[in-house]
Coordinates of C-alpha atoms in Angstrom, one line a residue:
X1 CA 89.9 -62.2 -108.0
X2 CA 93.2 -61.9 -109.9
X3 CA 95.4 -65.0 -110.3
X4 CA 98.5 -65.3 -108.1
X5 CA 101.8 -65.7 -109.9
X6 CA 101.9 -69.4 -108.8
X7 CA 98.4 -70.0 -110.0
X8 CA 99.1 -68.4 -113.4
X9 CA 102.3 -70.4 -113.8
X10 CA 100.5 -73.7 -113.0
X11 CA 97.7 -72.8 -115.4
X12 CA 100.2 -72.1 -118.1
X13 CA 101.9 -75.4 -117.5
X14 CA 98.6 -77.3 -117.6
X15 CA 97.6 -75.6 -120.9
X16 CA 101.0 -76.3 -122.5
X17 CA 100.9 -80.0 -121.4
X18 CA 97.5 -80.5 -123.0
X19 CA 98.5 -78.7 -126.1
X20 CA 101.6 -80.9 -126.4
X21 CA 99.6 -84.1 -126.5
X22 CA 96.5 -82.8 -128.4
X23 CA 98.1 -80.3 -130.8
X24 CA 95.9 -77.5 -129.5
X25 CA 94.4 -76.3 -126.3
X26 CA 91.5 -78.4 -125.2
X27 CA 88.1 -76.8 -126.1
X28 CA 85.5 -76.2 -123.5
X29 CA 83.3 -79.0 -124.9
X30 CA 86.1 -81.7 -124.4
X31 CA 85.0 -85.2 -123.5
X32 CA 84.8 -85.4 -119.8
X33 CA 85.4 -89.2 -119.8
X34 CA 89.1 -88.5 -120.8
X35 CA 89.8 -85.9 -118.1
X36 CA 91.9 -88.3 -116.1
X37 CA 94.1 -89.0 -119.2
X38 CA 94.7 -85.3 -119.5
X39 CA 95.4 -85.0 -115.7
X40 CA 98.2 -87.6 -116.1
X41 CA 99.6 -85.7 -119.1
X42 CA 99.5 -82.4 -117.3
X43 CA 101.1 -83.7 -114.1
X44 CA 103.8 -85.5 -116.0
X45 CA 104.7 -82.3 -117.9
X46 CA 104.6 -80.1 -114.8
X47 CA 107.0 -82.3 -112.8
X48 CA 109.1 -83.7 -115.6
X49 CA 108.0 -87.3 -115.2
X50 CA 107.6 -89.5 -118.3
X51 CA 103.9 -89.9 -118.8
X52 CA 104.1 -93.6 -119.3
X53 CA 106.0 -94.0 -116.0
X54 CA 103.3 -92.0 -114.2
X55 CA 100.6 -94.0 -115.8
X56 CA 102.4 -97.3 -115.1
X57 CA 102.9 -96.5 -111.4
X58 CA 99.3 -95.5 -110.9
X59 CA 98.0 -98.6 -112.6
X60 CA 100.0 -100.9 -110.3
X61 CA 98.7 -99.0 -107.3
X62 CA 95.0 -98.4 -108.2
X63 CA 94.3 -99.2 -111.8
X64 CA 93.6 -95.5 -112.1
X65 CA 90.5 -95.7 -109.9
X66 CA 89.4 -93.2 -107.3
X67 CA 87.6 -95.7 -105.0
X68 CA 85.3 -93.0 -103.8
X69 CA 88.1 -91.3 -101.9
X70 CA 88.4 -94.3 -99.5
X71 CA 91.7 -95.9 -98.4
X72 CA 93.3 -99.0 -99.7
X73 CA 94.3 -101.9 -97.5
X74 CA 97.7 -100.1 -97.1
X75 CA 96.1 -96.7 -96.2
X76 CA 96.6 -95.3 -99.8
X77 CA 94.2 -92.8 -101.4
X78 CA 93.4 -92.0 -105.0
X79 CA 94.9 -93.0 -108.3
X80 CA 98.4 -92.5 -107.0
X81 CA 97.9 -94.3 -103.7
X82 CA 99.2 -91.5 -101.5
X83 CA 99.2 -93.0 -98.0
X84 CA 97.8 -91.4 -94.9
X85 CA 97.6 -93.5 -91.8
X86 CA 96.2 -90.7 -89.7
X87 CA 93.0 -90.9 -91.7
X88 CA 92.9 -94.6 -92.4
X89 CA 93.6 -95.6 -88.8
X90 CA 94.3 -99.1 -87.2
X91 CA 92.3 -102.3 -86.8
X92 CA 92.3 -105.6 -85.0
X93 CA 93.0 -109.0 -86.5
X94 CA 89.8 -110.7 -87.8
X95 CA 90.9 -113.9 -86.0
X96 CA 90.1 -112.1 -82.7
X97 CA 86.5 -111.4 -83.7
X98 CA 83.4 -113.5 -83.5
X99 CA 83.1 -117.1 -82.2
X100 CA 84.9 -118.9 -85.1
X101 CA 87.5 -121.5 -84.0
X102 CA 90.2 -121.1 -86.7
X103 CA 91.1 -124.7 -86.4
X104 CA 87.5 -125.9 -86.5
X105 CA 88.1 -129.4 -85.1
X106 CA 85.6 -130.9 -82.6
X107 CA 88.3 -133.3 -81.3
X108 CA 90.4 -130.5 -79.9
X109 CA 89.3 -127.6 -77.6
X110 CA 88.3 -124.5 -79.5
X111 CA 91.1 -121.9 -80.1
X112 CA 90.0 -118.3 -79.5
X113 CA 93.2 -116.2 -79.6
X114 CA 93.3 -112.6 -78.5
X115 CA 95.9 -110.5 -80.1
X116 CA 94.7 -107.0 -79.4
X117 CA 94.9 -103.9 -81.7
X118 CA 97.5 -103.7 -84.5
X119 CA 100.0 -100.9 -84.8
X120 CA 100.1 -99.2 -88.2
X121 CA 103.6 -99.1 -89.8
X122 CA 105.3 -95.7 -89.7
X123 CA 106.3 -95.8 -93.4
X124 CA 102.8 -95.4 -94.7
X125 CA 102.6 -91.6 -94.7
X126 CA 103.6 -90.2 -98.1
X127 CA 100.7 -87.7 -98.3
X128 CA 102.6 -85.2 -96.1
X129 CA 105.5 -85.1 -98.4
X130 CA 103.2 -84.8 -101.4
X131 CA 101.4 -81.9 -99.7
X132 CA 104.7 -80.1 -99.1
X133 CA 105.7 -80.5 -102.8
X134 CA 102.4 -79.4 -104.2
X135 CA 101.1 -76.9 -101.7
X136 CA 97.9 -78.8 -101.3
X137 CA 96.2 -80.0 -98.1
X138 CA 96.2 -83.7 -97.3
X139 CA 92.4 -83.8 -97.5
X140 CA 92.5 -82.4 -101.1
X141 CA 95.1 -84.9 -102.1
X142 CA 93.0 -87.7 -100.7
X143 CA 89.8 -86.7 -102.4
X144 CA 90.6 -84.8 -105.6
X145 CA 91.9 -87.1 -108.3
X146 CA 93.6 -84.3 -110.3
X147 CA 95.6 -83.1 -107.3
X148 CA 96.3 -86.7 -106.2
X149 CA 97.9 -87.4 -109.5
X150 CA 100.0 -84.2 -109.2
X151 CA 101.1 -85.4 -105.7
X152 CA 102.2 -88.7 -107.0
X153 CA 104.1 -87.1 -109.9
X154 CA 105.8 -84.7 -107.5
X155 CA 107.0 -87.7 -105.3
X156 CA 108.3 -89.6 -108.4
X157 CA 110.2 -86.5 -109.5
X158 CA 111.8 -86.1 -106.1
X159 CA 112.7 -89.8 -105.9
X160 CA 114.3 -89.5 -109.4
X161 CA 116.6 -86.6 -108.3
X162 CA 120.2 -87.8 -108.6
X163 CA 119.3 -91.1 -110.3
X164 CA 120.3 -92.2 -113.8
X165 CA 116.9 -93.7 -114.8
X166 CA 113.4 -94.0 -113.6
X167 CA 113.5 -97.6 -112.5
X168 CA 115.0 -96.8 -109.1
X169 CA 112.5 -94.0 -108.5
X170 CA 109.6 -96.3 -109.3
X171 CA 111.1 -98.9 -106.9
X172 CA 111.3 -96.3 -104.2
X173 CA 107.7 -95.2 -104.8
X174 CA 106.5 -98.7 -103.8
X175 CA 107.6 -98.0 -100.2
X176 CA 109.5 -101.3 -100.2
X177 CA 113.2 -102.1 -100.2
X178 CA 115.4 -104.7 -101.8
X179 CA 113.9 -107.4 -104.0
X180 CA 110.3 -106.4 -103.2
X181 CA 110.9 -102.9 -104.5
X182 CA 112.5 -104.3 -107.6
X183 CA 109.5 -106.6 -108.3
X184 CA 107.2 -103.7 -108.0
X185 CA 109.3 -101.7 -110.5
X186 CA 109.4 -104.8 -112.8
X187 CA 105.6 -105.0 -112.8
X188 CA 105.3 -101.3 -113.6
X189 CA 107.7 -101.5 -116.6
X190 CA 106.2 -104.7 -117.8
X191 CA 102.9 -102.9 -117.8
X192 CA 104.5 -100.1 -119.8
X193 CA 105.9 -102.6 -122.2
X194 CA 102.6 -104.4 -122.9
X195 CA 100.3 -101.4 -122.5
X196 CA 96.8 -101.4 -121.0
X197 CA 93.5 -99.5 -121.4
X198 CA 90.4 -99.5 -119.2
X199 CA 87.4 -97.5 -118.0
X200 CA 87.9 -96.6 -114.3
X201 CA 85.4 -96.9 -111.5
X202 CA 84.2 -93.4 -112.1
X203 CA 83.8 -93.7 -115.9
X204 CA 87.2 -92.3 -117.0
X205 CA 88.8 -93.8 -120.1
X206 CA 92.5 -94.1 -119.6
X207 CA 95.1 -95.6 -122.0
X208 CA 98.8 -96.5 -121.4
X209 CA 100.2 -97.1 -124.9
X210 CA 102.5 -100.1 -125.3
X211 CA 106.2 -99.4 -125.4
X212 CA 107.6 -102.7 -126.7
X213 CA 111.3 -101.8 -126.2
X214 CA 111.0 -101.1 -122.5
X215 CA 113.6 -103.0 -120.5
X216 CA 112.5 -105.1 -117.5
X217 CA 115.2 -106.2 -115.1
X218 CA 115.5 -109.9 -114.3
X219 CA 114.2 -110.9 -110.9
X220 CA 117.2 -112.2 -108.7
X221 CA 115.2 -115.2 -107.5
X222 CA 113.8 -116.3 -104.1
X223 CA 115.3 -118.3 -101.2
X224 CA 115.5 -122.0 -101.7
X225 CA 113.2 -122.6 -98.7
X226 CA 110.1 -120.9 -100.1
X227 CA 107.5 -122.3 -102.5
X228 CA 106.9 -119.4 -104.8
X229 CA 107.1 -118.7 -108.5
X230 CA 110.2 -116.8 -109.7
X231 CA 108.1 -113.8 -110.9
X232 CA 107.3 -112.7 -107.4
X233 CA 109.4 -111.8 -104.3
X234 CA 109.0 -114.2 -101.4
X235 CA 110.6 -114.4 -98.0
X236 CA 110.5 -117.0 -95.3
X237 CA 108.8 -116.0 -92.0
X238 CA 108.3 -119.5 -90.3
X239 CA 105.4 -120.3 -88.1
X240 CA 106.4 -122.3 -85.0
X241 CA 105.4 -125.9 -84.4
X242 CA 105.9 -125.8 -80.6
X243 CA 104.8 -127.9 -77.6
X244 CA 103.0 -125.8 -75.0
X245 CA 102.0 -126.4 -71.3
X246 CA 99.0 -128.6 -70.4
X247 CA 99.5 -131.1 -73.3
X248 CA 98.8 -128.3 -75.8
X249 CA 100.8 -127.3 -78.9
X250 CA 100.6 -124.8 -81.7
X251 CA 100.2 -123.2 -84.1
X252 CA 99.6 -125.7 -87.0
X253 CA 99.9 -129.4 -87.7
X254 CA 102.6 -131.3 -89.6
X255 CA 101.5 -133.4 -92.5
X256 CA 102.7 -134.9 -95.8
X257 CA 100.3 -133.4 -98.3
X258 CA 99.6 -134.2 -101.1
X259 CA 100.9 -137.8 -100.5
X260 CA 98.7 -138.2 -97.4
X261 CA 95.8 -135.9 -98.4
X262 CA 94.9 -134.2 -101.7
X263 CA 94.8 -130.4 -101.5
X264 CA 91.5 -129.4 -103.0
X265 CA 91.1 -125.7 -102.2
X266 CA 93.0 -122.4 -101.9
X267 CA 91.4 -120.1 -99.4
X268 CA 91.7 -116.3 -99.9
X269 CA 91.7 -114.3 -96.7
X270 CA 92.3 -110.7 -95.6
X271 CA 94.3 -110.0 -92.4
X272 CA 92.2 -107.1 -90.8
X273 CA 95.6 -106.0 -89.6
X274 CA 98.8 -104.3 -90.9
X275 CA 101.8 -106.3 -92.2
X276 CA 104.2 -106.1 -89.3
X277 CA 101.7 -107.1 -86.7
X278 CA 100.2 -109.9 -88.8
X279 CA 103.7 -111.4 -89.3
X280 CA 104.2 -111.2 -85.5
X281 CA 101.0 -113.2 -85.1
X282 CA 102.1 -115.8 -87.6
X283 CA 105.2 -116.4 -85.4
X284 CA 103.2 -116.8 -82.1
X285 CA 103.0 -120.5 -81.1
X286 CA 99.8 -119.8 -79.2
X287 CA 98.1 -118.2 -82.1
X288 CA 96.6 -119.4 -85.4
X289 CA 98.4 -120.0 -88.7
X290 CA 98.2 -119.8 -92.5
X291 CA 100.6 -120.5 -95.3
X292 CA 101.2 -117.1 -96.9
X293 CA 100.7 -113.4 -96.3
X294 CA 100.8 -110.9 -99.1
X295 CA 101.7 -107.2 -98.5
X296 CA 99.5 -104.5 -100.0
X297 CA 101.7 -101.8 -101.2
X298 CA 104.2 -103.9 -103.2
X299 CA 102.9 -107.5 -103.3
X300 CA 105.7 -109.0 -101.2
X301 CA 104.9 -112.5 -100.1
X302 CA 105.9 -114.2 -96.8
X303 CA 105.6 -117.9 -96.5
X304 CA 104.9 -119.3 -93.0
X305 CA 104.3 -123.0 -93.5
X306 CA 105.3 -125.5 -96.1
X307 CA 102.2 -126.3 -98.2
X308 CA 102.5 -129.9 -97.1
X309 CA 101.5 -128.9 -93.6
X310 CA 98.0 -128.1 -92.3
X311 CA 97.3 -124.5 -91.1
X312 CA 94.6 -123.4 -88.7
X313 CA 93.0 -120.7 -90.7
X314 CA 89.5 -121.4 -92.2
X315 CA 87.4 -122.4 -89.2
X316 CA 86.6 -125.8 -90.6
X317 CA 88.9 -128.7 -90.0
X318 CA 87.9 -130.6 -93.1
X319 CA 88.7 -127.5 -95.3
X320 CA 91.9 -126.8 -93.3
X321 CA 93.2 -130.3 -93.9
X322 CA 92.4 -130.0 -97.7
X323 CA 93.5 -126.4 -98.4
X324 CA 96.2 -123.7 -98.5
X325 CA 95.5 -120.4 -96.7
X326 CA 96.6 -117.1 -98.3
X327 CA 96.2 -114.0 -96.2
X328 CA 96.1 -110.5 -97.9
X329 CA 97.0 -107.4 -95.9
X330 CA 93.6 -105.7 -95.8
X331 CA 90.4 -104.8 -94.0
X332 CA 87.1 -106.2 -95.4
X333 CA 85.2 -104.7 -92.5
X334 CA 86.3 -101.2 -93.3
X335 CA 85.4 -101.7 -97.0
X336 CA 88.9 -100.8 -98.1
X337 CA 90.2 -101.7 -101.6
X338 CA 93.0 -103.9 -102.7
X339 CA 96.0 -102.7 -104.7
X340 CA 96.8 -104.0 -108.1
X341 CA 100.3 -104.9 -106.9
X342 CA 98.7 -107.3 -104.4
X343 CA 96.2 -108.7 -106.9
X344 CA 99.0 -109.5 -109.4
X345 CA 101.3 -111.0 -106.8
X346 CA 98.5 -113.1 -105.3
X347 CA 97.4 -114.3 -108.7
X348 CA 100.9 -115.4 -109.6
X349 CA 101.2 -117.3 -106.4
X350 CA 97.8 -118.9 -106.5
X351 CA 98.3 -119.9 -110.2
X352 CA 101.6 -121.5 -109.3
X353 CA 100.0 -123.5 -106.4
X354 CA 97.0 -124.5 -108.5
X355 CA 99.3 -125.9 -111.2
X356 CA 101.5 -127.6 -108.6
X357 CA 98.6 -129.4 -106.8
X358 CA 96.2 -129.7 -109.8
X359 CA 93.6 -127.5 -108.2
X360 CA 90.9 -126.3 -110.7
X361 CA 91.0 -122.5 -111.4
X362 CA 87.3 -121.9 -110.6
X363 CA 85.3 -120.4 -107.8
X364 CA 84.4 -123.8 -106.3
X365 CA 88.1 -124.4 -105.5
X366 CA 89.6 -120.9 -105.3
X367 CA 87.4 -119.7 -102.5
X368 CA 87.1 -116.9 -100.0
X369 CA 87.1 -117.5 -96.3
X370 CA 83.5 -116.3 -96.6
X371 CA 82.7 -119.3 -98.8
X372 CA 83.9 -121.8 -96.1
X373 CA 80.9 -123.6 -94.5
X374 CA 80.2 -123.8 -90.8
X375 CA 81.0 -127.3 -89.4
X376 CA 77.8 -127.8 -87.4
X377 CA 74.7 -125.7 -86.8
X378 CA 76.3 -123.9 -83.8
X379 CA 79.3 -122.6 -85.7
X380 CA 77.6 -121.1 -88.7
X381 CA 76.9 -117.6 -87.2
X382 CA 80.5 -117.2 -86.1
X383 CA 82.1 -118.0 -89.4
X384 CA 84.2 -115.2 -90.9
X385 CA 83.3 -113.4 -94.1
X386 CA 86.6 -112.0 -95.5
X387 CA 87.9 -110.9 -98.0
X388 CA 84.4 -109.3 -98.4
X389 CA 82.2 -108.0 -101.2
X390 CA 84.9 -105.6 -102.5
X391 CA 87.4 -108.2 -103.5
X392 CA 87.4 -108.2 -107.3
X393 CA 87.0 -111.9 -108.2
X394 CA 86.5 -111.2 -111.9
X395 CA 89.7 -109.2 -112.3
X396 CA 91.5 -111.7 -110.1
X397 CA 90.6 -114.6 -112.4
X398 CA 91.5 -112.6 -115.4
X399 CA 95.0 -112.3 -113.9
X400 CA 94.9 -116.1 -113.2
X401 CA 94.3 -116.6 -116.9
X402 CA 90.9 -118.2 -116.2
X403 CA 88.2 -115.6 -117.0
X404 CA 84.8 -116.2 -115.4
X405 CA 81.5 -116.4 -117.2
X406 CA 80.2 -116.6 -120.7
X407 CA 80.6 -120.3 -121.5
X408 CA 76.9 -121.4 -121.7
X409 CA 74.1 -121.2 -124.2
X410 CA 71.2 -118.7 -123.8
X411 CA 68.5 -120.2 -121.6
X412 CA 70.9 -122.5 -119.8
X413 CA 69.6 -124.0 -116.5
X414 CA 72.9 -123.0 -114.9
X415 CA 74.3 -119.5 -114.5
X416 CA 77.6 -118.0 -113.4
X417 CA 77.4 -114.8 -111.4
X418 CA 79.3 -112.1 -113.2
X419 CA 78.3 -108.5 -112.6
X420 CA 80.2 -105.5 -114.0
X421 CA 82.4 -104.8 -110.9
X422 CA 82.6 -101.0 -111.3
X423 CA 78.8 -100.5 -112.1
X424 CA 77.5 -103.1 -109.5
X425 CA 77.2 -101.0 -106.3
X426 CA 75.0 -102.6 -103.7
X427 CA 74.3 -100.3 -100.7
X428 CA 75.9 -102.2 -97.9
X429 CA 76.1 -100.9 -94.4
X430 CA 78.5 -101.0 -91.5
X431 CA 81.9 -100.4 -93.2
X432 CA 82.7 -97.6 -90.7
X433 CA 79.7 -97.4 -88.4
X434 CA 77.1 -100.0 -87.7
X435 CA 73.9 -99.4 -89.7
X436 CA 75.4 -96.5 -91.7
X437 CA 75.8 -96.9 -95.5
X438 CA 79.2 -97.8 -96.9
X439 CA 80.8 -95.5 -99.5
X440 CA 79.4 -96.3 -103.0
X441 CA 81.8 -98.5 -104.8
X442 CA 82.1 -101.5 -107.2
X443 CA 81.4 -104.9 -105.7
X444 CA 81.5 -108.6 -106.7
X445 CA 78.3 -109.3 -104.7
X446 CA 74.8 -109.6 -106.0
X447 CA 72.0 -109.4 -103.4
X448 CA 69.1 -111.9 -103.5
X449 CA 65.4 -111.1 -102.8
X450 CA 62.5 -113.3 -101.8
X451 CA 60.5 -112.1 -104.8
X452 CA 61.2 -110.4 -108.1
X453 CA 60.9 -107.0 -106.5
X454 CA 63.6 -104.6 -105.1
X455 CA 61.3 -103.9 -102.1
X456 CA 60.8 -107.6 -101.1
X457 CA 62.7 -108.9 -98.1
X458 CA 66.0 -110.6 -98.4
X459 CA 66.3 -114.4 -98.0
X460 CA 66.4 -116.1 -94.6
X461 CA 69.6 -117.9 -93.5
X462 CA 68.4 -120.0 -90.6
X463 CA 71.9 -120.9 -89.6
X464 CA 73.1 -117.3 -89.6
X465 CA 69.9 -115.7 -88.2
X466 CA 68.6 -118.4 -85.9
X467 CA 65.6 -116.3 -84.9
X468 CA 64.2 -116.7 -88.4
X469 CA 64.6 -113.0 -89.4
X470 CA 65.6 -112.1 -93.0
X471 CA 69.1 -111.4 -93.9
X472 CA 70.3 -107.7 -93.9
X473 CA 72.5 -105.4 -96.0
X474 CA 75.2 -105.4 -93.4
X475 CA 78.5 -105.7 -95.1
X476 CA 79.3 -108.8 -93.0
X477 CA 75.9 -110.6 -93.6
X478 CA 76.4 -113.2 -96.4
X479 CA 73.0 -114.8 -95.8
X480 CA 71.3 -113.5 -99.0
X481 CA 74.3 -112.8 -101.3
X482 CA 76.0 -114.5 -104.2
X483 CA 79.5 -113.8 -105.5
X484 CA 81.2 -113.4 -108.8
X485 CA 82.2 -116.7 -110.4
X486 CA 79.9 -118.8 -108.3
X487 CA 77.4 -121.0 -110.2
X488 CA 73.8 -121.7 -109.4
X489 CA 70.9 -123.6 -110.9
X490 CA 68.1 -121.4 -112.3
X491 CA 64.8 -121.8 -110.5
X492 CA 62.7 -119.3 -112.5
X493 CA 62.6 -116.2 -114.6
X494 CA 60.1 -113.3 -114.3
X495 CA 60.8 -110.4 -116.7
X496 CA 64.2 -108.9 -115.9
X497 CA 64.5 -111.0 -112.8
X498 CA 66.1 -114.4 -112.4
X499 CA 65.7 -116.8 -109.5
X500 CA 68.2 -119.4 -108.4
X501 CA 68.1 -122.2 -105.8
X502 CA 69.8 -120.9 -102.6
X503 CA 69.7 -122.4 -99.1
X504 CA 66.6 -124.3 -100.0
X505 CA 64.8 -121.2 -101.3
X506 CA 64.3 -119.3 -104.5
X507 CA 66.5 -116.2 -104.5
X508 CA 65.7 -113.5 -107.0
X509 CA 68.1 -111.0 -108.5
X510 CA 67.7 -108.2 -111.1
X511 CA 69.2 -109.5 -114.3
X512 CA 68.1 -107.1 -117.2
X513 CA 68.9 -108.0 -120.8
X514 CA 71.0 -104.9 -121.3
X515 CA 73.0 -105.3 -118.1
X516 CA 73.3 -109.0 -117.2
X517 CA 74.8 -109.8 -113.8
X518 CA 74.7 -113.6 -114.5
X519 CA 75.8 -115.4 -117.6
X520 CA 74.7 -118.8 -119.0
X521 CA 77.0 -121.7 -117.9
X522 CA 77.7 -125.3 -118.6
X523 CA 78.2 -127.8 -115.8
X524 CA 76.6 -130.3 -113.5
X525 CA 73.9 -130.0 -110.9
X526 CA 72.6 -132.3 -108.1
X527 CA 69.1 -133.0 -107.1
X528 CA 67.6 -135.5 -104.6
X529 CA 67.2 -139.0 -105.9
X530 CA 63.6 -140.0 -106.7
X531 CA 61.6 -140.9 -103.5
X532 CA 63.6 -138.6 -101.3
X533 CA 61.5 -135.6 -100.2
X534 CA 64.5 -133.9 -98.5
X535 CA 68.2 -134.7 -98.0
X536 CA 70.7 -133.5 -95.4
X537 CA 73.4 -130.9 -96.2
X538 CA 76.8 -131.0 -94.4
X539 CA 79.6 -128.6 -93.7
X540 CA 82.4 -131.3 -94.0
X541 CA 82.8 -134.6 -95.7
X542 CA 83.6 -136.9 -92.9
X543 CA 83.9 -140.8 -93.1
X544 CA 81.4 -143.3 -91.9
X545 CA 82.0 -144.6 -88.3
X546 CA 83.2 -147.9 -89.5
X547 CA 86.2 -146.3 -91.2
X548 CA 87.9 -145.1 -88.0
X549 CA 90.6 -147.3 -86.3
X550 CA 90.1 -148.1 -82.7
X551 CA 92.5 -145.4 -81.4
X552 CA 90.8 -142.6 -83.3
X553 CA 87.6 -140.9 -81.9
X554 CA 84.7 -141.2 -84.4
X555 CA 83.6 -137.8 -85.7
X556 CA 79.9 -137.2 -85.9
X557 CA 78.4 -136.6 -89.3
X558 CA 76.2 -133.7 -88.4
X559 CA 73.8 -132.0 -90.9
X560 CA 73.5 -128.3 -91.1
X561 CA 70.1 -126.7 -90.4
X562 CA 69.0 -126.3 -94.0
X563 CA 66.6 -128.2 -96.3
X564 CA 67.4 -129.4 -99.8
X565 CA 64.1 -130.6 -101.1
X566 CA 63.0 -132.6 -104.1
X567 CA 62.8 -130.5 -107.3
X568 CA 65.7 -128.2 -106.2
X569 CA 69.0 -128.2 -108.0
X570 CA 72.5 -127.0 -107.0
X571 CA 75.7 -126.6 -108.9
X572 CA 78.2 -129.5 -108.4
X573 CA 81.9 -129.1 -108.0
X574 CA 82.5 -132.9 -108.3
X575 CA 82.6 -135.9 -106.1
X576 CA 85.0 -136.1 -103.2
X577 CA 86.0 -138.9 -100.9
X578 CA 85.3 -138.8 -97.1
X579 CA 88.3 -138.0 -95.0
X580 CA 89.3 -136.9 -91.4
X581 CA 92.8 -135.9 -90.3
X582 CA 93.2 -137.0 -86.7
X583 CA 95.9 -134.7 -85.3
X584 CA 95.3 -133.7 -81.7
X585 CA 98.8 -134.3 -80.2
X586 CA 102.2 -132.7 -80.6
X587 CA 103.7 -136.2 -81.5
X588 CA 103.2 -136.6 -85.2
X589 CA 103.4 -140.4 -84.8
X590 CA 99.9 -140.2 -83.3
X591 CA 98.4 -138.5 -86.4
X592 CA 96.2 -140.5 -88.7
X593 CA 94.4 -139.8 -92.0
X594 CA 91.1 -141.6 -91.9
X595 CA 89.6 -142.3 -95.3
X596 CA 86.1 -143.9 -95.7
X597 CA 84.1 -145.5 -98.4
X598 CA 81.4 -142.8 -98.1
X599 CA 81.4 -140.3 -101.0
X600 CA 80.2 -136.7 -101.1
X601 CA 79.4 -134.1 -103.7
X602 CA 80.6 -130.5 -103.1
X603 CA 77.8 -128.1 -104.0
X604 CA 77.3 -124.3 -104.1
X605 CA 74.4 -124.3 -101.6
X606 CA 74.4 -120.7 -100.5
X607 CA 77.1 -118.1 -100.4
X608 CA 79.2 -120.8 -98.8
X609 CA 79.9 -124.3 -100.3
X610 CA 78.5 -127.4 -98.7
X611 CA 78.5 -131.2 -99.1
X612 CA 75.8 -133.8 -99.8
X613 CA 76.2 -137.6 -99.7
X614 CA 76.6 -138.9 -103.2
X615 CA 74.1 -141.7 -102.5
X616 CA 71.4 -139.1 -101.9
X617 CA 71.6 -137.3 -105.2
X618 CA 71.5 -137.6 -108.9
X619 CA 74.1 -135.7 -111.0
X620 CA 72.5 -134.1 -114.1
X621 CA 74.1 -132.1 -116.9
X622 CA 73.2 -128.4 -117.2
X623 CA 73.7 -126.5 -120.4

């Protein structure tokens, strides 16, 4: 079939662009791992966009990945994050699902809010405009990386029309306005200034060469009433502290942290809803609360509560009273991916908070909602599991300046889970349809087996699967799964397989010499004291009964339904004091922080953290 005039013109432009950067036309045997680099060069030449600008924008959206043609948390597709809400669809808030009580306090009636479905924002539909500019169908732009890059270049060129420089076009590409758009553009041009190179999720080698003389505009600063670093854009969207009928109140508790209570954890969540609807929920006095929400497309941060106050977010009152909750616009259940703009903004915020409150930058203290333990046996099955197995903890900690793994000697009795995110692709199910495989993609999760054999059953989690059945590969099932950055004591080695202690069992994972998914670590482990055959494990570190004043109801110290037996070892995150924040009335004068003499040790017991009494265990060095 003869070429059309349009096809011939496009082919000529592509050839000229490649010749421009390579000095000659690309031969037929060209390295296929650099095709994406050539696609960026060709699209930049075709639409008159500086190649480094096109690369910089794409990096801040997707890090040049394709993500198997699946949508981001902001309905964006492909390396250029072209948005298509028709295809991505809507969702409901994860706080509406399951049986978890977000507050997680036995002293107050359980809170089970119902918010209903969220409405996608109308602005997330750039793929139609890209389709008009390129002559390609939306489906092609979603799934074909080459055409997706052309679509993004065409949009940038259109946004640049009539402008004096590319900064404003980049800001417009973010989909944001005002300071948030400027922050996105600043991040893009800062990336251009420093340069970056990486291998993408589909094996493409892409490089953005550093341009040291690139100008980055100074951020104008944030409102005085927000707690945020200057390098991000924050706004205040306050959550109400309001008295309600029937002696009720919402949607958080006033406190005076860290003077009254030390803040030990930052909990990473995803919203399972779009930005506008989630912010509406944060302002509902009958609903739940958290401290911050971060927007996907540009990294804008909204602060809802002062960090001194206690939010109702993690499903465990002890953790709530000792943590800061950070929600990220996203959908763990759908298996969507998180934008680089969000990762960077979140890492800057969390790094700032960790420094402010002296919170260690490790996976025992920067935890996901999926790492928060159930409070008592009956609450385990209902605990939430966001941000899910597709949150890139390794990259996140790189951005925090606290890389994970690689700090122990070979043969150490302690390991840090640290798979190659792009190459590690467990076949989870249920992202879109129950029981159906999720799209293949990189993951931070490593699955455990009951024997050193891929065909052996997964481990049993008697709290999550009360009928005694093994765990499953459902994306929401964390019963036989470890996560990047978590540390575990080695229980055995068999060929290319390593076993760790996990929920009272030996959990085996494939750990071949040429593709390690766990690295030697240095730290401390706990084991039962001599003479104790088993010791109880707890989901919260509550005080002894004698510590409570007469006007405060004593909280039961209830063990979880697991066994920690003699000879087993678990990674320690340090000793913590026992504490309970009694806050069940609207009148702050009635609130009391109860601190006991009882001491606990936080351990990595399964996928979730847990606590054991310090008097029950020995602390041993592991190296």
